[in-house]
């Protein structure tokens, strides 16, 4: 093949690939690659076409904005094209944007507005004399789909503008992003799973599928929401600045995201980007970055646009949270309870700012649900919880060479028998002396939220067990410096560090110990409740099942599991040996009688983002004062503690007449 022919071939391949992803994204709402990977494909194509203009064709994906109108809805030609945005992926690129803006503005630093980039789909809604008349999707940027009946089902789209359009123009167009709150997304997916339908990969796909439903009744059930981010008077911008436009939208009764900032410099923009990135997981909806816009409308007009995007705005994208990669193998890990967990070994891929090379598959049922085989390509996601999960198999990448996975019938660590009881999803190694379980128990005991013994990692735990220096967690407290120093990669210095860590762990507060024992069903929170209630390990060990079950938030399964643990003679000896070794088994503060406490018996519901504390912090404060936190508002709720963006819980509280307090009031009550 000549060089020209091979370039042409490459260009055609790229175009086909991009078209296929367009189809998956825009028509099927079922993307296989991340936006970033898509951008990269586009960039490569654009680059090749630029170097070889002889191959540019009018039907190339580079020649239009994106997307295409779906069938079933009338077409509507936008009065002013709905452009997309150029992306930037790091601070340098943001600074370069700033420099270009300053140059275009003749050397003066323009004001910017920074706002969240909501991960949904854009919608344009039209008002005539203040009355809603039409809703149109973006489509390819020039022609969209008229989805009026569906747009009307969105509660945050007012059917009449509150300020009666206050004289700006007869025809008003509001643009914004339609999205699905996370909470509703989870609900929809649970329902789909129940009905045997495939889950949506993310809220955006679910929202975009919803707005294109032909039956508005189904759309209404999806509970879509919308944040407005622009207003046009006819086909012109309605205000002198973008900031004023946003204020006007608020006064008109539209939802405008309150996380927005007027910035005097790019440094302030960067600060906003960083701040919001750390809050990303606390928002009730997905964002994929920040949009930075030049505030002055006159400057915007002056800067103009390149083919698809304005020069006066840029998206600062946060690291993608989804990616596709190959499952090289599925290995089985044995945990401290003997549970066998299949883990997907992935071709390493960058995701959310780190390289991901493995992902838990939980159990056999999960593998079955996903229909996953070794060798498959998968879409993975890494949310705020750090652990990446496999969302789905990319069917189109199947070659037929993929292999089915079988759960081993023998423990991969000790060779012991594996059993999966009827009705349970988890297979377990039932050998009592399985080394993997011992290692797991040691690591859990030493973990940060338990006894926090730094330096006791996997390699050390493995050696301690192999050399038979440690058979259970109590043995840690009789280790000598010589024993430790005799181990591989363990100099005297690090041996003595580990010893002093072990020593220090003796005085951790009681809940750390209770949690560290690894009693089934007893997590950190339960450990805290038990420590506060009983005040000592001894008293906890004597508690009857009914007594445990009577404690709020402790159910019968948990109560039984706690009782069983203490009834085991080996465990009983273990607790005695821990106490004899000098480990603190009493709570720092003696158990207080619940009725003496500030919030004794009070029920709280938390909603929205609090100004100075996380929800977990608020929860701990409430629980430490004898109150409880539940997830939904009912007549039994005493207080709703509301922060920014409170959502429907606040409405519910007002409806039921439940007292709503803010953080300041909450702190006053505590003081
Ligand atoms: S401004 C020309 N502001 O991001 C200005 N867009 O990648 C274009 N988006 O199609 C829109 N949040 O669907 C703007 N606060 C925001 C946004 C936002 C999300 C979406 C919008 C647009 C896409 C561009």
PDB file of C-alpha atoms and ligand atoms in Angstrom, residues 81-87 115-123 138 175-178 227-230 237 242 257 288-293 308-310 312-313 315 317, ligand 1:
ATOM      1  CA  UNK A  81     -26.723  27.026  17.402  1.00  0.00           C
ATOM      2  CA  UNK A  82     -26.181  25.135  20.629  1.00  0.00           C
ATOM      3  CA  UNK A  83     -22.419  24.914  20.614  1.00  0.00           C
ATOM      4  CA  UNK A  84     -20.326  22.582  22.643  1.00  0.00           C
ATOM      5  CA  UNK A  85     -17.241  23.439  24.669  1.00  0.00           C
ATOM      6  CA  UNK A  86     -13.552  22.944  24.252  1.00  0.00           C
ATOM      7  CA  UNK A  87     -12.095  20.820  27.008  1.00  0.00           C
ATOM      8  CA  UNK A 115     -19.953  27.134  37.353  1.00  0.00           C
ATOM      9  CA  UNK A 116     -20.402  23.398  37.569  1.00  0.00           C
ATOM     10  CA  UNK A 117     -20.444  21.281  34.460  1.00  0.00           C
ATOM     11  CA  UNK A 118     -23.454  19.126  35.120  1.00  0.00           C
ATOM     12  CA  UNK A 119     -23.215  15.699  33.547  1.00  0.00           C
ATOM     13  CA  UNK A 120     -26.546  15.461  31.791  1.00  0.00           C
ATOM     14  CA  UNK A 121     -27.876  16.611  28.462  1.00  0.00           C
ATOM     15  CA  UNK A 122     -28.611  20.120  27.322  1.00  0.00           C
ATOM     16  CA  UNK A 123     -32.122  21.303  26.740  1.00  0.00           C
ATOM     17  CA  UNK A 138     -29.554  19.892  21.446  1.00  0.00           C
ATOM     18  CA  UNK A 175     -30.777  26.770  28.115  1.00  0.00           C
ATOM     19  CA  UNK A 176     -29.682  24.359  30.716  1.00  0.00           C
ATOM     20  CA  UNK A 177     -28.705  20.855  31.625  1.00  0.00           C
ATOM     21  CA  UNK A 178     -31.232  18.144  32.321  1.00  0.00           C
ATOM     22  CA  UNK A 227     -30.191  23.455  36.050  1.00  0.00           C
ATOM     23  CA  UNK A 228     -30.487  26.529  33.825  1.00  0.00           C
ATOM     24  CA  UNK A 229     -27.271  28.191  32.686  1.00  0.00           C
ATOM     25  CA  UNK A 230     -28.168  30.661  29.971  1.00  0.00           C
ATOM     26  CA  UNK A 237     -27.892  37.253  24.715  1.00  0.00           C
ATOM     27  CA  UNK A 242     -23.473  36.236  32.267  1.00  0.00           C
ATOM     28  CA  UNK A 257     -26.941  25.700  40.481  1.00  0.00           C
ATOM     29  CA  UNK A 288     -17.778  16.142  35.136  1.00  0.00           C
ATOM     30  CA  UNK A 289     -15.992  19.407  35.628  1.00  0.00           C
ATOM     31  CA  UNK A 290     -16.319  23.171  35.758  1.00  0.00           C
ATOM     32  CA  UNK A 291     -17.363  25.506  32.942  1.00  0.00           C
ATOM     33  CA  UNK A 292     -15.461  28.783  32.812  1.00  0.00           C
ATOM     34  CA  UNK A 293     -17.128  31.623  30.898  1.00  0.00           C
ATOM     35  CA  UNK A 308     -17.999  23.947  17.264  1.00  0.00           C
ATOM     36  CA  UNK A 309     -17.153  25.858  20.401  1.00  0.00           C
ATOM     37  CA  UNK A 310     -17.073  29.447  21.625  1.00  0.00           C
ATOM     38  CA  UNK A 312     -15.040  32.694  25.441  1.00  0.00           C
ATOM     39  CA  UNK A 313     -15.673  29.519  27.400  1.00  0.00           C
ATOM     40  CA  UNK A 315     -14.711  23.182  30.206  1.00  0.00           C
ATOM     41  CA  UNK A 317     -12.770  18.400  33.043  1.00  0.00           C
TER      42      UNK A 317
HETATM   43  S1  LIG B   1     -22.450  26.285  28.593  1.00  0.00           S
HETATM   44  C1  LIG B   1     -21.434  27.548  24.487  1.00  0.00           C
HETATM   45  N1  LIG B   1     -22.659  25.572  31.124  1.00  0.00           N
HETATM   46  O1  LIG B   1     -21.690  20.726  28.581  1.00  0.00           O
HETATM   47  C2  LIG B   1     -21.748  27.166  25.871  1.00  0.00           C
HETATM   48  N2  LIG B   1     -22.732  23.893  29.450  1.00  0.00           N
HETATM   49  O2  LIG B   1     -19.537  20.157  26.637  1.00  0.00           O
HETATM   50  C3  LIG B   1     -22.147  25.764  25.983  1.00  0.00           C
HETATM   51  N3  LIG B   1     -23.023  21.638  30.315  1.00  0.00           N
HETATM   52  O3  LIG B   1     -23.553  20.997  25.616  1.00  0.00           O
HETATM   53  C4  LIG B   1     -22.876  25.401  27.148  1.00  0.00           C
HETATM   54  N4  LIG B   1     -23.126  22.187  32.442  1.00  0.00           N
HETATM   55  O4  LIG B   1     -24.766  20.232  27.727  1.00  0.00           O
HETATM   56  C5  LIG B   1     -22.632  25.170  29.839  1.00  0.00           C
HETATM   57  N5  LIG B   1     -22.859  25.074  33.381  1.00  0.00           N
HETATM   58  C6  LIG B   1     -22.824  24.676  32.096  1.00  0.00           C
HETATM   59  C7  LIG B   1     -22.945  23.315  31.742  1.00  0.00           C
HETATM   60  C8  LIG B   1     -22.883  22.973  30.392  1.00  0.00           C
HETATM   61  C9  LIG B   1     -23.167  21.197  31.567  1.00  0.00           C
HETATM   62  C10 LIG B   1     -22.980  20.791  29.109  1.00  0.00           C
HETATM   63  C11 LIG B   1     -23.877  21.275  27.990  1.00  0.00           C
HETATM   64  C12 LIG B   1     -22.963  21.433  26.808  1.00  0.00           C
HETATM   65  C13 LIG B   1     -21.800  20.586  27.181  1.00  0.00           C
HETATM   66  C14 LIG B   1     -20.571  21.058  26.487  1.00  0.00           C
END
